[in-house]
Amino acid sequence: MKNTLLKMVGVLLLAALALSACGAAATPSYMPGPAAESRAADGSTTTAGAPNSKALPSNAPAQAPAPGQPSTGSAAVSDRLIIKTATIALIVKNTEQAFDSIKTQTAAFGGFVSDSSTVRIDKDRVRITATVRVPADKYDEAIKAFKKDVIRVNNEKLGGQDVTEEYTDLNARLRNLEATEKELLALMTTVRERMQKAEDILAVQREINNVRGQIEQLKARIQFLDRSVSLATITVSLDSETPEAPVTQEGWDPLRVARDALRGLVSTMQGLVNLAIYLLIFVAPVLLVIFLPLYGLWRLWRRSRKPKAPKA
């Protein structure tokens, strides 16, 4: 009986692995998200099993094409799930006022500022960098609004990540694991009613916990993709224009410059006189003490080297 139970558990696990592996090859229609509750950009909540048109942008697939028939035209574009991103660097007259305007516009679009940083370049210049999240259907409109009434656009980079295949594969794997969980729960009921052995019940419970852990991971990833697709990310850098340098420096004083030059000359002359005194009083006696004996020895050595005159 125990061998039969283990065979049943093994067959269920092999079936779950086989279904998960072929999930990417399947072509299921668009799934709105996991069974857990998800929050849309406008604050409304939905649960899986019913389409969530508010939580997803307008580029979410409304209906997948029939198997074997490729999508064409505008339908192929609307069936894609794109995570939209943008990075723009703007030169403005006043960075604080421009940032306040961006925050107001973002709130009007139904978005929010996720983070911002302020760096002071000098006493007259401040650079502000902010990350803005807006609904995906307001992506182009928000970028145009941010670039309005600026001095110039220094840099602009628009990007997008297509997650349609990943999203479809995750939903297929989720359905397969949920089906496996139901089979394991039914098997658990059978084991409890017929066998009533603790080790058999614990073996089935371990497999149920393993499958439930995988289900929770898939749901978390699906929820993350839902939020990423529904909200576009725009990184805005605000900087003021560099002012032109004046012809003459503000506060220039020729007399002060002359005094500084004279002070430098006096300091240099003082250093030279101090060096001469130091050489005369300290270095010269030391050199005499060292080199006089050496000079005497050298003279004696020269005398010893001279040849003696022959006697008459």
Coordinates of C-alpha atoms in Angstrom, one line a residue:
M1 CA 0.0 0.0 0.0
K2 CA 2.9 2.3 0.8
N3 CA 4.5 1.7 -2.5
T4 CA 1.2 2.5 -4.3
L5 CA 1.1 5.8 -2.5
L6 CA 4.6 6.7 -3.4
K7 CA 3.9 5.8 -7.0
M8 CA 0.9 8.1 -7.0
V9 CA 2.8 11.0 -5.6
G10 CA 5.6 10.4 -8.1
V11 CA 3.2 10.4 -11.0
L12 CA 1.6 13.7 -9.9
L13 CA 5.0 15.4 -9.5
L14 CA 6.2 14.2 -13.0
A15 CA 3.0 15.4 -14.5
A16 CA 3.4 18.8 -12.8
L17 CA 7.0 19.1 -14.1
A18 CA 6.0 18.1 -17.6
L19 CA 3.1 20.6 -17.7
S20 CA 5.3 23.4 -16.4
A21 CA 8.0 22.7 -19.0
C22 CA 5.5 22.9 -21.9
G23 CA 3.8 25.9 -20.5
A24 CA 5.9 28.3 -22.7
A25 CA 4.9 26.4 -25.8
A26 CA 1.2 26.8 -25.0
T27 CA -0.7 29.8 -26.3
P28 CA -3.2 30.7 -23.6
S29 CA -5.2 33.9 -23.8
Y30 CA -4.2 36.8 -21.6
M31 CA -4.6 36.3 -17.9
P32 CA -5.4 39.3 -15.7
G33 CA -3.1 38.3 -12.8
P34 CA -2.8 36.0 -9.8
A35 CA -5.6 35.0 -7.4
A36 CA -4.2 37.3 -4.8
E37 CA -5.6 40.8 -4.6
S38 CA -3.7 43.4 -6.7
R39 CA -4.0 47.2 -6.5
A40 CA -4.4 49.3 -9.6
A41 CA -2.9 52.8 -10.1
D42 CA -6.1 54.5 -9.2
G43 CA -6.4 52.7 -5.9
S44 CA -9.0 50.1 -7.0
T45 CA -8.5 46.4 -6.3
T46 CA -9.2 43.3 -8.3
T47 CA -8.8 39.6 -7.9
A48 CA -7.7 37.0 -10.4
G49 CA -10.3 35.3 -12.6
A50 CA -11.8 38.6 -13.8
P51 CA -10.2 41.1 -16.2
N52 CA -8.5 44.0 -14.5
S53 CA -8.7 46.8 -17.1
K54 CA -7.7 49.5 -14.6
A55 CA -4.6 47.8 -13.3
L56 CA -3.1 47.3 -16.8
P57 CA -2.4 49.8 -19.5
S58 CA -4.0 50.1 -22.8
N59 CA -1.3 48.0 -24.4
A60 CA -2.4 44.9 -22.5
P61 CA -3.7 42.1 -24.8
A62 CA -7.5 42.1 -24.8
Q63 CA -7.7 38.8 -26.7
A64 CA -5.0 36.5 -27.9
P65 CA -5.0 35.2 -31.5
A66 CA -6.3 31.8 -32.3
P67 CA -3.7 28.9 -32.2
G68 CA -1.8 28.7 -35.4
Q69 CA -2.9 32.1 -36.6
P70 CA -0.3 34.9 -36.1
S71 CA -1.4 38.3 -35.1
T72 CA -1.1 41.1 -37.7
G73 CA -1.6 44.8 -37.8
S74 CA -2.7 46.8 -34.8
A75 CA -3.9 43.7 -33.0
A76 CA -0.3 42.5 -32.8
V77 CA 0.8 45.7 -31.2
S78 CA -2.1 45.9 -28.7
D79 CA -1.4 42.3 -27.6
R80 CA 2.0 43.1 -26.3
L81 CA 2.9 43.9 -22.6
I82 CA 5.5 46.6 -22.5
I83 CA 7.3 48.0 -19.5
K84 CA 7.9 51.6 -20.6
T85 CA 10.8 53.7 -19.3
A86 CA 12.3 57.1 -20.1
T87 CA 15.2 59.3 -19.1
I88 CA 15.3 63.0 -19.9
A89 CA 17.7 65.7 -19.0
L90 CA 16.2 69.2 -19.1
I91 CA 17.8 72.7 -18.8
V92 CA 15.4 75.1 -17.1
K93 CA 15.4 78.6 -15.7
N94 CA 14.7 77.6 -12.1
T95 CA 15.1 74.0 -11.0
E96 CA 12.9 74.3 -7.9
Q97 CA 10.0 75.9 -9.8
A98 CA 10.3 73.3 -12.6
F99 CA 10.3 70.5 -10.1
D100 CA 7.1 71.8 -8.4
S101 CA 5.5 72.0 -11.9
I102 CA 6.5 68.4 -12.6
K103 CA 5.0 67.2 -9.3
T104 CA 1.8 69.0 -10.1
Q105 CA 1.6 67.6 -13.6
T106 CA 2.4 64.1 -12.3
A107 CA -0.5 64.2 -9.8
A108 CA -2.8 65.4 -12.5
F109 CA -1.9 62.4 -14.7
G110 CA -2.7 60.1 -11.7
G111 CA 1.0 59.3 -10.9
F112 CA 3.4 60.0 -8.2
V113 CA 7.1 60.9 -7.5
S114 CA 8.8 57.8 -6.2
D115 CA 12.1 59.4 -5.2
S116 CA 14.1 62.6 -5.8
S117 CA 17.5 64.0 -5.0
T118 CA 18.9 67.5 -4.8
V119 CA 22.6 68.5 -5.3
R120 CA 23.9 72.0 -5.0
I121 CA 26.5 72.7 -7.7
D122 CA 27.3 76.2 -6.5
K123 CA 25.6 79.1 -4.7
D124 CA 23.4 79.8 -7.7
R125 CA 22.9 76.4 -9.3
V126 CA 20.9 73.4 -8.0
R127 CA 20.5 70.0 -9.8
I128 CA 17.4 67.9 -9.1
T129 CA 16.9 64.3 -10.2
A130 CA 13.5 62.7 -9.7
T131 CA 11.9 59.3 -10.6
V132 CA 8.2 59.7 -11.7
R133 CA 5.6 56.9 -12.1
V134 CA 2.7 57.7 -14.3
P135 CA 0.0 55.4 -15.9
A136 CA 1.3 53.8 -19.0
D137 CA -1.5 55.4 -21.2
K138 CA -0.2 58.8 -20.0
Y139 CA 3.4 58.1 -20.9
D140 CA 3.7 60.2 -24.1
E141 CA 1.5 62.9 -22.7
A142 CA 3.6 63.2 -19.5
I143 CA 6.9 63.4 -21.4
K144 CA 5.5 66.2 -23.6
A145 CA 4.3 68.1 -20.6
F146 CA 7.6 67.8 -18.8
K147 CA 9.5 69.2 -21.8
K148 CA 7.2 72.1 -22.2
D149 CA 8.5 75.6 -21.4
V150 CA 12.2 74.5 -20.8
I151 CA 15.3 76.1 -22.2
R152 CA 16.4 73.0 -24.0
V153 CA 16.4 69.2 -23.8
N154 CA 20.0 68.0 -23.2
N155 CA 19.3 64.3 -23.4
E156 CA 16.3 62.0 -24.0
K157 CA 16.2 58.2 -24.0
L158 CA 13.0 56.2 -24.4
G159 CA 12.9 52.5 -23.8
G160 CA 10.6 49.6 -23.3
Q161 CA 10.8 45.9 -22.2
D162 CA 8.5 43.4 -23.8
V163 CA 7.3 40.9 -21.1
T164 CA 4.5 39.3 -23.0
E165 CA 6.1 35.9 -23.3
E166 CA 7.2 35.8 -19.7
Y167 CA 3.7 36.9 -18.5
T168 CA 2.0 34.2 -20.6
D169 CA 4.5 31.5 -19.5
L170 CA 4.0 32.5 -15.8
N171 CA 0.2 32.2 -16.0
A172 CA 0.5 28.8 -17.8
R173 CA 2.8 27.5 -15.1
L174 CA 0.5 28.9 -12.4
R175 CA -2.5 27.1 -13.8
N176 CA -0.6 23.8 -14.0
L177 CA 0.7 24.1 -10.4
E178 CA -2.8 25.0 -9.1
A179 CA -4.1 21.8 -10.8
T180 CA -1.4 19.8 -9.2
E181 CA -2.2 21.3 -5.8
K182 CA -5.9 20.2 -6.2
E183 CA -4.8 16.6 -7.1
L184 CA -2.5 16.5 -4.0
L185 CA -5.3 17.8 -1.8
A186 CA -7.5 15.1 -3.1
L187 CA -4.8 12.5 -2.5
M188 CA -4.3 13.9 1.0
T189 CA -8.0 13.2 1.7
T190 CA -7.7 9.7 0.4
V191 CA -4.6 9.0 2.6
R192 CA -6.3 10.3 5.7
E193 CA -9.4 8.3 5.2
R194 CA -7.9 5.0 4.1
M195 CA -4.3 4.6 5.2
Q196 CA -4.2 6.9 8.3
K197 CA -0.4 6.7 8.6
A198 CA 1.5 9.7 9.8
E199 CA 4.5 9.1 7.5
D200 CA 2.3 8.9 4.4
I201 CA 0.3 12.0 5.5
L202 CA 3.5 14.0 6.1
A203 CA 5.0 12.9 2.7
V204 CA 1.9 14.2 0.9
Q205 CA 1.9 17.4 3.0
R206 CA 5.6 18.1 2.1
E207 CA 4.7 17.9 -1.6
I208 CA 1.7 20.2 -1.1
N209 CA 3.9 22.8 0.7
N210 CA 6.5 22.6 -2.1
V211 CA 3.8 23.2 -4.8
R212 CA 2.3 26.1 -2.7
G213 CA 5.7 27.7 -2.4
Q214 CA 6.1 27.7 -6.2
I215 CA 2.6 29.1 -6.6
E216 CA 3.3 32.0 -4.3
Q217 CA 6.5 32.8 -6.2
L218 CA 4.7 32.9 -9.5
K219 CA 1.9 35.0 -8.1
A220 CA 4.4 37.5 -6.7
R221 CA 6.2 37.8 -10.1
I222 CA 2.9 38.2 -12.0
Q223 CA 1.9 41.0 -9.6
F224 CA 5.2 42.7 -10.1
L225 CA 4.8 42.6 -13.9
D226 CA 1.2 43.9 -13.5
R227 CA 2.4 46.9 -11.6
S228 CA 5.4 47.5 -13.9
V229 CA 3.3 47.4 -17.1
S230 CA 0.5 49.6 -15.7
L231 CA 2.9 52.3 -14.5
A232 CA 5.6 53.8 -16.7
T233 CA 8.9 55.0 -15.1
I234 CA 10.3 58.4 -16.1
T235 CA 13.6 59.7 -14.7
V236 CA 13.8 63.5 -15.0
S237 CA 17.0 65.5 -14.4
L238 CA 16.6 69.3 -14.0
D239 CA 19.5 71.7 -14.2
S240 CA 19.8 75.4 -14.7
E241 CA 21.8 77.0 -17.4
T242 CA 25.4 77.9 -16.6
P243 CA 25.7 81.7 -16.3
E244 CA 28.3 83.4 -18.4
A245 CA 31.4 84.6 -16.6
P246 CA 31.7 88.5 -16.3
V247 CA 34.5 90.4 -18.0
T248 CA 35.9 91.6 -14.7
Q249 CA 35.8 89.7 -11.5
E250 CA 33.3 91.0 -9.0
G251 CA 35.1 92.8 -6.1
W252 CA 38.4 93.2 -7.9
D253 CA 40.8 95.5 -5.9
P254 CA 44.2 96.4 -7.6
L255 CA 45.6 97.8 -4.3
R256 CA 44.9 94.5 -2.5
V257 CA 46.6 92.6 -5.3
A258 CA 49.7 94.9 -5.0
R259 CA 49.8 94.4 -1.3
D260 CA 49.6 90.7 -1.7
A261 CA 52.5 90.8 -4.2
L262 CA 54.6 93.0 -1.9
R263 CA 53.9 90.7 1.0
G264 CA 55.0 87.7 -1.1
L265 CA 58.2 89.5 -2.0
V266 CA 59.1 90.4 1.6
S267 CA 58.3 86.8 2.6
T268 CA 60.6 85.5 -0.1
M269 CA 63.5 87.8 0.9
Q270 CA 63.1 86.9 4.5
G271 CA 63.4 83.2 3.6
L272 CA 66.6 83.9 1.6
V273 CA 68.2 85.8 4.4
N274 CA 67.3 83.1 6.9
L275 CA 68.8 80.5 4.6
A276 CA 72.1 82.5 4.4
I277 CA 72.3 82.9 8.2
Y278 CA 71.6 79.2 8.6
L279 CA 74.4 78.3 6.2
L280 CA 76.9 80.7 7.8
I281 CA 76.3 79.8 11.4
F282 CA 75.5 76.1 11.3
V283 CA 76.6 74.5 8.0
A284 CA 80.0 76.2 7.6
P285 CA 81.5 75.1 10.9
V286 CA 80.3 71.6 10.3
L287 CA 81.9 71.5 6.9
L288 CA 85.2 72.8 8.4
V289 CA 85.3 70.2 11.1
I290 CA 84.6 67.4 8.6
F291 CA 86.8 68.5 5.6
L292 CA 89.9 70.0 7.4
P293 CA 91.1 66.6 8.7
L294 CA 90.4 65.1 5.4
Y295 CA 92.3 67.8 3.6
G296 CA 95.3 67.3 5.9
L297 CA 95.3 63.6 5.3
W298 CA 95.2 64.2 1.5
R299 CA 98.2 66.5 1.7
L300 CA 100.2 63.9 3.6
W301 CA 99.3 61.3 1.1
R302 CA 100.4 63.5 -1.8
R303 CA 103.8 64.2 -0.1
S304 CA 104.3 60.5 0.4
R305 CA 103.7 59.9 -3.3
K306 CA 106.4 62.3 -4.5
P307 CA 109.6 60.6 -5.6
K308 CA 112.8 61.4 -3.6
A309 CA 115.6 63.3 -5.2
P310 CA 118.8 61.2 -5.9
K311 CA 121.8 61.9 -3.7
A312 CA 124.8 63.8 -5.3

